[in-house]
Amino acid sequence: MDFKKIAHAAVCRWNEKRRTDKTSDTHRTSLPEAAPAVREAVSPKAANLESALGGFLAECYEFRFNVLTEATEFRSKSDKENGTFRPATERDLNAICLEAHRHGIDCWDRDVARMVHSADVREYHPFRLYFQRLPAWDGRDRLHDLAARVSDSPLWVQAFHRWMLGLAAQWAGLSDGLHAHSTAPLLVSDEQGLGKSTFCRALLPPELQAYYTDSVDLARPDKVERQLTEMGLLNLDEFDRIPEKKHPLLKNLMQLSALNLRKAYRRHSQALPRIASFIGTSNSRELLSDPSGSRRFICVLVEHPIDCTGIDHAQIYAQLKAELENGERYWFSHGEENALRLHNAAFYRICPAGEVLRRYYRAAQLGEKVRLLSLPEIFARLRRLEPGAMAGVTLPKLAQALVAVGVQKVHTHYGNRYRVAER
């Protein structure tokens, strides 16, 4: 391409435009008498340019506005079969402008940008569009088989299905706004290379792969909040490396159903629905530190390589869509959350308080006669027996350790007591 000729032609067009502006008559149109002002009408030349450029763009390209990313996307109609939509960058707009010149349309790059970034471009929601285009469900349950690729544990299979319903409800806009998708599967293994992260990514269909990320920085909660409104799945990769002090923040983020954000180039914040769900992976079993918050996770032990091939995304999400439209519950009941809490006891982080507690106490059996002890009583005895190991241990930490080992807490007239038996 001869850029000197292009530049010379552009200068000539600019000079011609200046001469035209000086010599052409000013066309004005009358407003109603009640209006205090008059405005300049669009000149025939400008109208012809707009018509010609609009026709060229409509004939050669497809445009759409992504409401999640707030970016205009396009593809060439000449490559419609194989071409995918991509964001329209300044470089792309310049190329389109030059292509218009070759078609005899005397436009500027700002003319192209004005049309491409206008409200005339149709809006679309990537996830809503995907669910609208799904085929009818053929009636075969594929969620069970998908979960069994990871583990055949009945609790996992059932909980994973429920979690996928919550994920689909947020994507398709079928959630009621009252129940946030506050639960996350955690794929755990003692070794690497079993395909945990690959399975997480494979949950998204090819059309939505751009909305998966394992770059979740809890040190920047504002960024994570934005990801919740723009992405589909956030992978908390290497969950065991998340500092314990960040767990309360993560819990709060997981409970959000909508977010109030101010997007770039916006003066005011706006309420945005949450789209993304959480999932996680770990190569260590010591994951959870808060027994009361452990119901937010579905820990599953991966003991073999996960087969991530041949996933029928269309029928899987068609099944989820059909189940949601038939009123299937997509949130976890209290009973299901309690089952998760008990199941996750094997994945608690071992703390000094827990180790000392296990040496001197155990959870009382059902019907076993024991003396109910208060938290300070247990704390005082352990500190007397193991002063070094109990250094730095607080009453709240000891309370968490009691719950972690399955000790029952009883509310009495004298306050909370624990059903423990001495070893």
Tab-separated table of C-alpha atoms in Angstrom:
chain	number	residue	atom	x	y	z
A	1	MET	CA	0.000	0.000	0.000
A	2	ASP	CA	1.439	3.449	-1.040
A	3	PHE	CA	0.970	5.571	2.087
A	4	LYS	CA	2.344	8.685	0.295
A	5	LYS	CA	-0.517	8.535	-2.201
A	6	ILE	CA	-2.985	8.013	0.641
A	7	ALA	CA	-1.625	11.032	2.525
A	8	HIS	CA	-1.666	13.198	-0.632
A	9	ALA	CA	-5.253	12.190	-1.347
A	10	ALA	CA	-6.250	13.011	2.226
A	11	VAL	CA	-4.709	16.510	1.977
A	12	CYS	CA	-6.540	17.129	-1.291
A	13	ARG	CA	-9.824	16.059	0.270
A	14	TRP	CA	-9.253	18.375	3.247
A	15	ASN	CA	-8.513	21.380	1.012
A	16	GLU	CA	-11.592	20.620	-1.063
A	17	LYS	CA	-13.700	20.428	2.087
A	18	ARG	CA	-12.444	23.830	3.267
A	19	ARG	CA	-13.264	25.439	-0.097
A	20	THR	CA	-16.701	23.836	-0.063
A	21	ASP	CA	-17.425	25.064	3.472
A	22	LYS	CA	-16.561	28.668	2.493
A	23	THR	CA	-18.586	28.817	-0.706
A	24	SER	CA	-21.627	26.647	0.030
A	25	ASP	CA	-24.864	28.180	1.270
A	26	THR	CA	-25.863	27.573	4.826
A	27	HIS	CA	-29.027	25.527	4.930
A	28	ARG	CA	-31.266	26.067	7.932
A	29	THR	CA	-34.528	24.576	9.000
A	30	SER	CA	-37.233	26.277	11.028
A	31	LEU	CA	-38.176	24.919	14.429
A	32	PRO	CA	-41.645	25.397	15.970
A	33	GLU	CA	-42.303	28.956	17.094
A	34	ALA	CA	-42.179	27.833	20.726
A	35	ALA	CA	-38.567	26.837	20.291
A	36	PRO	CA	-36.179	29.684	21.137
A	37	ALA	CA	-33.439	28.618	18.779
A	38	VAL	CA	-32.790	27.337	15.310
A	39	ARG	CA	-30.319	24.678	14.333
A	40	GLU	CA	-28.281	24.037	11.258
A	41	ALA	CA	-29.683	21.271	9.086
A	42	VAL	CA	-27.634	18.384	7.861
A	43	SER	CA	-26.208	19.303	4.498
A	44	PRO	CA	-27.077	17.155	1.493
A	45	LYS	CA	-23.413	16.272	1.172
A	46	ALA	CA	-23.237	15.040	4.779
A	47	ALA	CA	-26.469	13.118	4.343
A	48	ASN	CA	-25.142	11.481	1.196
A	49	LEU	CA	-21.889	10.578	2.974
A	50	GLU	CA	-23.768	9.072	5.900
A	51	SER	CA	-25.973	7.078	3.566
A	52	ALA	CA	-23.064	5.849	1.453
A	53	LEU	CA	-20.888	4.944	4.451
A	54	GLY	CA	-23.774	3.277	6.268
A	55	GLY	CA	-24.579	1.211	3.195
A	56	PHE	CA	-20.949	0.193	2.785
A	57	LEU	CA	-20.612	-0.884	6.429
A	58	ALA	CA	-23.873	-2.839	6.323
A	59	GLU	CA	-22.860	-4.584	3.107
A	60	CYS	CA	-19.334	-5.536	4.145
A	61	TYR	CA	-19.393	-5.978	7.934
A	62	GLU	CA	-21.457	-7.140	10.889
A	63	PHE	CA	-21.385	-5.129	14.096
A	64	ARG	CA	-22.742	-5.782	17.595
A	65	PHE	CA	-22.348	-4.138	21.011
A	66	ASN	CA	-21.323	-6.383	23.919
A	67	VAL	CA	-23.246	-5.174	26.996
A	68	LEU	CA	-20.825	-6.956	29.363
A	69	THR	CA	-17.578	-5.493	28.047
A	70	GLU	CA	-19.231	-2.368	26.569
A	71	ALA	CA	-17.202	-2.854	23.396
A	72	THR	CA	-18.344	-2.912	19.781
A	73	GLU	CA	-17.417	-6.154	18.027
A	74	PHE	CA	-17.294	-6.839	14.307
A	75	ARG	CA	-16.480	-9.361	11.609
A	76	SER	CA	-16.216	-9.216	7.846
A	77	LYS	CA	-19.139	-10.648	5.912
A	78	SER	CA	-16.711	-12.033	3.358
A	79	ASP	CA	-15.419	-14.392	6.077
A	80	LYS	CA	-18.738	-14.974	7.829
A	81	GLU	CA	-18.468	-18.766	7.792
A	82	ASN	CA	-15.087	-18.934	9.530
A	83	GLY	CA	-14.683	-15.469	11.003
A	84	THR	CA	-15.476	-14.728	14.633
A	85	PHE	CA	-16.481	-11.412	16.117
A	86	ARG	CA	-13.674	-9.415	17.694
A	87	PRO	CA	-13.486	-5.995	19.391
A	88	ALA	CA	-13.229	-3.101	16.949
A	89	THR	CA	-9.929	-1.365	17.747
A	90	GLU	CA	-8.695	1.964	16.410
A	91	ARG	CA	-6.479	0.038	13.997
A	92	ASP	CA	-9.531	-1.838	12.698
A	93	LEU	CA	-11.498	1.393	12.226
A	94	ASN	CA	-8.617	2.926	10.257
A	95	ALA	CA	-8.519	-0.161	8.020
A	96	ILE	CA	-12.289	0.083	7.462
A	97	CYS	CA	-11.924	3.779	6.591
A	98	LEU	CA	-9.251	3.022	3.989
A	99	GLU	CA	-11.412	0.239	2.557
A	100	ALA	CA	-14.257	2.743	2.234
A	101	HIS	CA	-11.917	5.066	0.311
A	102	ARG	CA	-11.193	2.264	-2.132
A	103	HIS	CA	-14.942	2.001	-2.677
A	104	GLY	CA	-15.100	5.689	-3.561
A	105	ILE	CA	-16.540	6.911	-0.247
A	106	ASP	CA	-14.928	10.190	0.824
A	107	CYS	CA	-15.052	9.672	4.610
A	108	TRP	CA	-12.835	10.332	7.589
A	109	ASP	CA	-11.885	7.915	10.337
A	110	ARG	CA	-14.081	9.881	12.754
A	111	ASP	CA	-17.060	9.272	10.454
A	112	VAL	CA	-16.501	5.525	10.732
A	113	ALA	CA	-15.978	5.707	14.502
A	114	ARG	CA	-19.163	7.760	14.954
A	115	MET	CA	-21.242	5.071	13.259
A	116	VAL	CA	-19.518	2.058	14.777
A	117	HIS	CA	-19.748	3.429	18.324
A	118	SER	CA	-23.309	4.734	18.059
A	119	ALA	CA	-26.485	3.431	19.688
A	120	ASP	CA	-27.604	2.223	16.245
A	121	VAL	CA	-25.414	-0.864	16.684
A	122	ARG	CA	-27.518	-3.707	18.093
A	123	GLU	CA	-26.804	-4.816	21.645
A	124	TYR	CA	-26.254	-8.401	22.717
A	125	HIS	CA	-25.521	-10.308	25.926
A	126	PRO	CA	-23.088	-13.213	25.265
A	127	PHE	CA	-24.594	-15.575	27.838
A	128	ARG	CA	-28.226	-14.721	27.145
A	129	LEU	CA	-27.598	-15.193	23.416
A	130	TYR	CA	-25.992	-18.586	24.030
A	131	PHE	CA	-28.992	-19.829	26.004
A	132	GLN	CA	-31.428	-18.467	23.421
A	133	ARG	CA	-29.731	-20.497	20.689
A	134	LEU	CA	-29.607	-23.797	22.599
A	135	PRO	CA	-31.386	-26.808	21.089
A	136	ALA	CA	-34.188	-28.567	22.921
A	137	TRP	CA	-33.037	-30.976	25.626
A	138	ASP	CA	-33.279	-34.600	24.505
A	139	GLY	CA	-34.146	-35.804	28.037
A	140	ARG	CA	-30.892	-37.617	28.821
A	141	ASP	CA	-29.176	-36.716	32.110
A	142	ARG	CA	-25.639	-35.619	31.248
A	143	LEU	CA	-24.861	-33.779	34.499
A	144	HIS	CA	-24.317	-37.058	36.373
A	145	ASP	CA	-21.780	-38.258	33.812
A	146	LEU	CA	-20.034	-34.877	33.787
A	147	ALA	CA	-19.628	-34.913	37.575
A	148	ALA	CA	-18.491	-38.558	37.535
A	149	ARG	CA	-15.516	-37.564	35.368
A	150	VAL	CA	-14.118	-36.053	38.589
A	151	SER	CA	-15.503	-38.410	41.264
A	152	ASP	CA	-18.383	-40.848	41.659
A	153	SER	CA	-19.046	-39.762	45.252
A	154	PRO	CA	-22.850	-39.403	45.606
A	155	LEU	CA	-22.498	-36.171	47.606
A	156	TRP	CA	-20.235	-34.671	44.937
A	157	VAL	CA	-22.465	-35.719	42.031
A	158	GLN	CA	-25.559	-34.229	43.647
A	159	ALA	CA	-23.823	-31.050	44.855
A	160	PHE	CA	-22.132	-30.465	41.492
A	161	HIS	CA	-25.496	-30.696	39.712
A	162	ARG	CA	-26.969	-28.140	42.122
A	163	TRP	CA	-23.965	-25.871	41.617
A	164	MET	CA	-24.275	-26.080	37.833
A	165	LEU	CA	-27.931	-25.048	38.143
A	166	GLY	CA	-26.814	-21.946	40.030
A	167	LEU	CA	-24.170	-21.182	37.423
A	168	ALA	CA	-26.690	-21.532	34.584
A	169	ALA	CA	-29.287	-19.418	36.414
A	170	GLN	CA	-26.854	-16.494	36.613
A	171	TRP	CA	-25.743	-16.868	33.007
A	172	ALA	CA	-29.258	-17.104	31.595
A	173	GLY	CA	-30.714	-14.390	33.816
A	174	LEU	CA	-33.115	-16.864	35.439
A	175	SER	CA	-32.099	-16.223	39.067
A	176	ASP	CA	-34.562	-14.493	41.367
A	177	GLY	CA	-32.011	-12.064	42.804
A	178	LEU	CA	-32.627	-13.405	46.318
A	179	HIS	CA	-30.270	-16.381	46.273
A	180	ALA	CA	-26.672	-15.609	45.352
A	181	HIS	CA	-24.544	-18.382	43.901
A	182	SER	CA	-22.428	-18.517	47.059
A	183	THR	CA	-20.966	-22.027	46.730
A	184	ALA	CA	-17.824	-23.127	44.895
A	185	PRO	CA	-16.439	-26.577	44.016
A	186	LEU	CA	-12.833	-27.170	45.104
A	187	LEU	CA	-11.024	-29.880	43.115
A	188	VAL	CA	-8.305	-31.300	45.380
A	189	SER	CA	-5.514	-33.775	44.633
A	190	ASP	CA	-2.221	-34.784	46.212
A	191	GLU	CA	-0.430	-34.591	42.877
A	192	GLN	CA	-0.347	-32.324	39.863
A	193	GLY	CA	-1.217	-33.084	36.268
A	194	LEU	CA	-4.647	-34.660	36.787
A	195	GLY	CA	-6.457	-32.044	34.702
A	196	LYS	CA	-8.219	-30.102	37.455
A	197	SER	CA	-7.758	-26.670	35.877
A	198	THR	CA	-8.446	-28.074	32.411
A	199	PHE	CA	-11.774	-29.439	33.642
A	200	CYS	CA	-12.683	-26.047	35.103
A	201	ARG	CA	-12.040	-24.327	31.787
A	202	ALA	CA	-13.818	-27.092	29.853
A	203	LEU	CA	-17.065	-26.316	31.680
A	204	LEU	CA	-17.490	-23.302	29.410
A	205	PRO	CA	-18.649	-23.957	25.839
A	206	PRO	CA	-16.325	-22.839	23.032
A	207	GLU	CA	-18.485	-19.767	22.356
A	208	LEU	CA	-17.911	-18.495	25.903
A	209	GLN	CA	-14.270	-19.452	26.522
A	210	ALA	CA	-13.278	-15.773	26.596
A	211	TYR	CA	-15.252	-15.409	29.825
A	212	TYR	CA	-13.110	-17.818	31.874
A	213	THR	CA	-10.167	-16.658	33.960
A	214	ASP	CA	-7.860	-18.053	36.623
A	215	SER	CA	-6.419	-14.595	37.279
A	216	VAL	CA	-8.315	-13.694	40.446
A	217	ASP	CA	-6.454	-11.218	42.660
A	218	LEU	CA	-8.123	-10.921	46.067
A	219	ALA	CA	-5.686	-8.121	46.892
A	220	ARG	CA	-7.745	-6.023	44.449
A	221	PRO	CA	-11.387	-6.616	45.419
A	222	ASP	CA	-12.600	-3.864	43.085
A	223	LYS	CA	-11.184	-5.805	40.126
A	224	VAL	CA	-12.793	-9.040	41.327
A	225	GLU	CA	-16.147	-7.258	41.652
A	226	ARG	CA	-15.839	-6.112	38.046
A	227	GLN	CA	-14.982	-9.670	36.975
A	228	LEU	CA	-18.173	-10.879	38.659
A	229	THR	CA	-20.195	-8.707	36.263
A	230	GLU	CA	-18.164	-9.364	33.103
A	231	MET	CA	-16.909	-12.971	33.284
A	232	GLY	CA	-18.601	-16.365	33.463
A	233	LEU	CA	-16.315	-18.479	35.657
A	234	LEU	CA	-13.544	-17.420	38.061
A	235	ASN	CA	-11.066	-20.168	38.951
A	236	LEU	CA	-9.404	-19.766	42.350
A	237	ASP	CA	-6.365	-21.726	41.219
A	238	GLU	CA	-4.118	-23.037	44.021
A	239	PHE	CA	-6.756	-22.220	46.611
A	240	ASP	CA	-4.499	-23.403	49.444
A	241	ARG	CA	-2.186	-20.447	48.799
A	242	ILE	CA	-4.890	-17.880	49.536
A	243	PRO	CA	-3.969	-16.252	52.878
A	244	GLU	CA	-6.365	-17.061	55.693
A	245	LYS	CA	-6.975	-13.350	56.275
A	246	LYS	CA	-8.470	-13.127	52.754
A	247	HIS	CA	-11.106	-15.802	53.406
A	248	PRO	CA	-13.685	-13.376	54.909
A	249	LEU	CA	-13.341	-11.156	51.824
A	250	LEU	CA	-13.826	-14.146	49.540
A	251	LYS	CA	-16.892	-15.190	51.520
A	252	ASN	CA	-18.408	-11.717	51.082
A	253	LEU	CA	-17.694	-11.718	47.344
A	254	MET	CA	-19.292	-15.137	46.936
A	255	GLN	CA	-22.487	-13.913	48.601
A	256	LEU	CA	-23.037	-10.976	46.238
A	257	SER	CA	-25.994	-11.245	43.860
A	258	ALA	CA	-25.621	-7.760	42.345
A	259	LEU	CA	-22.928	-5.104	42.373
A	260	ASN	CA	-22.966	-1.324	42.303
A	261	LEU	CA	-20.091	-0.287	40.033
A	262	ARG	CA	-18.952	2.714	38.054
A	263	LYS	CA	-17.579	1.554	34.734
A	264	ALA	CA	-14.867	3.313	32.772
A	265	TYR	CA	-15.865	6.668	31.243
A	266	ARG	CA	-19.058	6.703	33.334
A	267	ARG	CA	-19.792	9.491	35.801
A	268	HIS	CA	-22.218	7.524	37.918
A	269	SER	CA	-22.296	4.018	39.312
A	270	GLN	CA	-24.987	1.569	38.303
A	271	ALA	CA	-26.427	-1.653	39.677
A	272	LEU	CA	-25.176	-4.602	37.633
A	273	PRO	CA	-26.258	-8.235	37.951
A	274	ARG	CA	-23.639	-10.787	38.863
A	275	ILE	CA	-22.759	-13.205	36.060
A	276	ALA	CA	-19.693	-15.146	37.227
A	277	SER	CA	-19.452	-18.129	39.563
A	278	PHE	CA	-16.435	-19.383	41.520
A	279	ILE	CA	-14.577	-22.677	41.276
A	280	GLY	CA	-11.166	-23.660	42.664
A	281	THR	CA	-8.305	-26.164	42.593
A	282	SER	CA	-5.668	-27.224	45.103
A	283	ASN	CA	-2.786	-29.659	45.478
A	284	SER	CA	-3.154	-29.671	49.267
A	285	ARG	CA	-5.969	-30.976	51.456
A	286	GLU	CA	-5.455	-28.315	54.132
A	287	LEU	CA	-7.795	-25.679	52.716
A	288	LEU	CA	-10.477	-24.400	55.066
A	289	SER	CA	-10.004	-22.438	58.259
A	290	ASP	CA	-13.549	-21.392	59.178
A	291	PRO	CA	-15.806	-24.381	59.930
A	292	SER	CA	-18.938	-22.225	59.833
A	293	GLY	CA	-18.025	-20.979	56.362
A	294	SER	CA	-17.043	-24.397	55.027
A	295	ARG	CA	-20.604	-24.935	53.764
A	296	ARG	CA	-19.706	-22.532	50.958
A	297	PHE	CA	-17.405	-25.100	49.359
A	298	ILE	CA	-17.815	-28.488	47.686
A	299	CYS	CA	-14.480	-30.190	48.336
A	300	VAL	CA	-13.852	-33.231	46.156
A	301	LEU	CA	-10.783	-35.462	46.114
A	302	VAL	CA	-9.508	-36.142	42.587
A	303	GLU	CA	-7.784	-39.525	42.497
A	304	HIS	CA	-7.328	-40.077	38.749
A	305	PRO	CA	-6.787	-38.034	35.576
A	306	ILE	CA	-9.972	-36.226	34.531
A	307	ASP	CA	-11.267	-36.887	31.025
A	308	CYS	CA	-12.068	-33.444	29.604
A	309	THR	CA	-12.850	-34.546	26.035
A	310	GLY	CA	-16.165	-34.952	24.263
A	311	ILE	CA	-18.249	-32.708	26.524
A	312	ASP	CA	-21.644	-32.058	24.913
A	313	HIS	CA	-22.023	-28.463	26.063
A	314	ALA	CA	-25.186	-27.785	24.070
A	315	GLN	CA	-27.153	-30.635	25.648
A	316	ILE	CA	-25.693	-30.059	29.122
A	317	TYR	CA	-26.823	-26.443	29.170
A	318	ALA	CA	-30.079	-27.327	27.423
A	319	GLN	CA	-30.741	-29.725	30.318
A	320	LEU	CA	-29.949	-27.037	32.889
A	321	LYS	CA	-32.162	-24.532	31.073
A	322	ALA	CA	-35.065	-26.988	30.948
A	323	GLU	CA	-34.699	-27.835	34.639
A	324	LEU	CA	-34.600	-24.170	35.653
A	325	GLU	CA	-37.647	-23.329	33.540
A	326	ASN	CA	-39.464	-26.215	35.241
A	327	GLY	CA	-38.773	-24.654	38.651
A	328	GLU	CA	-35.799	-26.741	39.785
A	329	ARG	CA	-34.081	-25.210	42.838
A	330	TYR	CA	-30.645	-23.788	42.045
A	331	TRP	CA	-29.549	-22.881	45.595
A	332	PHE	CA	-28.450	-25.195	48.410
A	333	SER	CA	-30.903	-25.985	51.207
A	334	HIS	CA	-29.865	-25.850	54.879
A	335	GLY	CA	-29.725	-29.631	54.949
A	336	GLU	CA	-27.438	-29.735	51.912
A	337	GLU	CA	-25.197	-27.057	53.434
A	338	ASN	CA	-24.897	-29.034	56.687
A	339	ALA	CA	-23.959	-32.141	54.706
A	340	LEU	CA	-21.230	-30.151	52.942
A	341	ARG	CA	-19.940	-28.806	56.256
A	342	LEU	CA	-19.602	-32.304	57.700
A	343	HIS	CA	-18.034	-33.623	54.505
A	344	ASN	CA	-15.496	-30.784	54.400
A	345	ALA	CA	-14.129	-31.590	57.880
A	346	ALA	CA	-11.402	-33.630	56.176
A	347	PHE	CA	-10.165	-30.493	54.395
A	348	TYR	CA	-9.640	-28.132	57.353
A	349	ARG	CA	-6.284	-26.520	57.905
A	350	ILE	CA	-4.502	-28.050	60.888
A	351	CYS	CA	-3.905	-25.366	63.521
A	352	PRO	CA	-1.992	-25.627	66.834
A	353	ALA	CA	-5.235	-25.380	68.801
A	354	GLY	CA	-6.705	-28.303	66.881
A	355	GLU	CA	-3.659	-30.499	67.444
A	356	VAL	CA	-3.620	-29.857	71.198
A	357	LEU	CA	-7.379	-30.306	71.430
A	358	ARG	CA	-7.240	-33.736	69.774
A	359	ARG	CA	-4.635	-34.925	72.295
A	360	TYR	CA	-6.835	-34.256	75.316
A	361	TYR	CA	-10.440	-34.207	74.097
A	362	ARG	CA	-12.739	-35.893	71.642
A	363	ALA	CA	-16.314	-35.273	70.555
A	364	ALA	CA	-18.783	-37.051	72.838
A	365	GLN	CA	-20.799	-39.846	71.259
A	366	LEU	CA	-24.559	-39.627	70.938
A	367	GLY	CA	-26.090	-40.609	74.308
A	368	GLU	CA	-22.730	-40.596	76.086
A	369	LYS	CA	-22.877	-38.999	79.538
A	370	VAL	CA	-20.314	-36.229	79.830
A	371	ARG	CA	-19.911	-32.998	81.774
A	372	LEU	CA	-20.633	-29.970	79.628
A	373	LEU	CA	-17.645	-27.613	79.563
A	374	SER	CA	-17.466	-23.951	78.671
A	375	LEU	CA	-14.948	-22.604	76.193
A	376	PRO	CA	-12.869	-20.834	78.887
A	377	GLU	CA	-12.726	-24.058	80.936
A	378	ILE	CA	-11.366	-26.051	77.988
A	379	PHE	CA	-8.991	-23.221	77.091
A	380	ALA	CA	-7.612	-22.985	80.650
A	381	ARG	CA	-6.926	-26.734	80.866
A	382	LEU	CA	-5.175	-26.922	77.496
A	383	ARG	CA	-3.081	-23.875	78.281
A	384	ARG	CA	-2.049	-25.419	81.607
A	385	LEU	CA	-1.121	-28.733	79.964
A	386	GLU	CA	0.517	-27.332	76.802
A	387	PRO	CA	1.594	-23.718	77.465
A	388	GLY	CA	4.048	-23.641	74.583
A	389	ALA	CA	1.718	-25.066	71.948
A	390	MET	CA	-1.150	-22.841	73.104
A	391	ALA	CA	0.891	-19.646	72.869
A	392	GLY	CA	-0.894	-17.274	70.525
A	393	VAL	CA	-4.089	-19.350	70.445
A	394	THR	CA	-7.206	-17.275	71.111
A	395	LEU	CA	-10.652	-18.284	72.317
A	396	PRO	CA	-12.195	-17.794	68.832
A	397	LYS	CA	-9.512	-20.045	67.325
A	398	LEU	CA	-10.221	-22.721	69.898
A	399	ALA	CA	-13.956	-22.425	69.203
A	400	GLN	CA	-13.287	-23.019	65.496
A	401	ALA	CA	-11.137	-26.047	66.353
A	402	LEU	CA	-13.956	-27.521	68.468
A	403	VAL	CA	-16.398	-27.200	65.591
A	404	ALA	CA	-13.815	-28.635	63.191
A	405	VAL	CA	-13.496	-31.869	65.184
A	406	GLY	CA	-17.261	-32.250	65.348
A	407	VAL	CA	-17.896	-31.214	68.952
A	408	GLN	CA	-21.536	-30.362	69.619
A	409	LYS	CA	-22.273	-26.922	71.082
A	410	VAL	CA	-25.190	-26.760	73.533
A	411	HIS	CA	-27.014	-23.580	74.561
A	412	THR	CA	-27.728	-23.578	78.317
A	413	HIS	CA	-28.991	-21.125	80.934
A	414	TYR	CA	-25.346	-20.449	81.821
A	415	GLY	CA	-24.213	-19.858	78.237
A	416	ASN	CA	-22.732	-22.080	75.548
A	417	ARG	CA	-21.276	-25.421	76.601
A	418	TYR	CA	-19.470	-28.143	74.621
A	419	ARG	CA	-20.062	-31.901	74.739
A	420	VAL	CA	-16.478	-33.162	74.974
A	421	ALA	CA	-14.997	-36.276	76.535
A	422	GLU	CA	-11.517	-36.346	78.019
A	423	ARG	CA	-9.015	-38.755	76.524
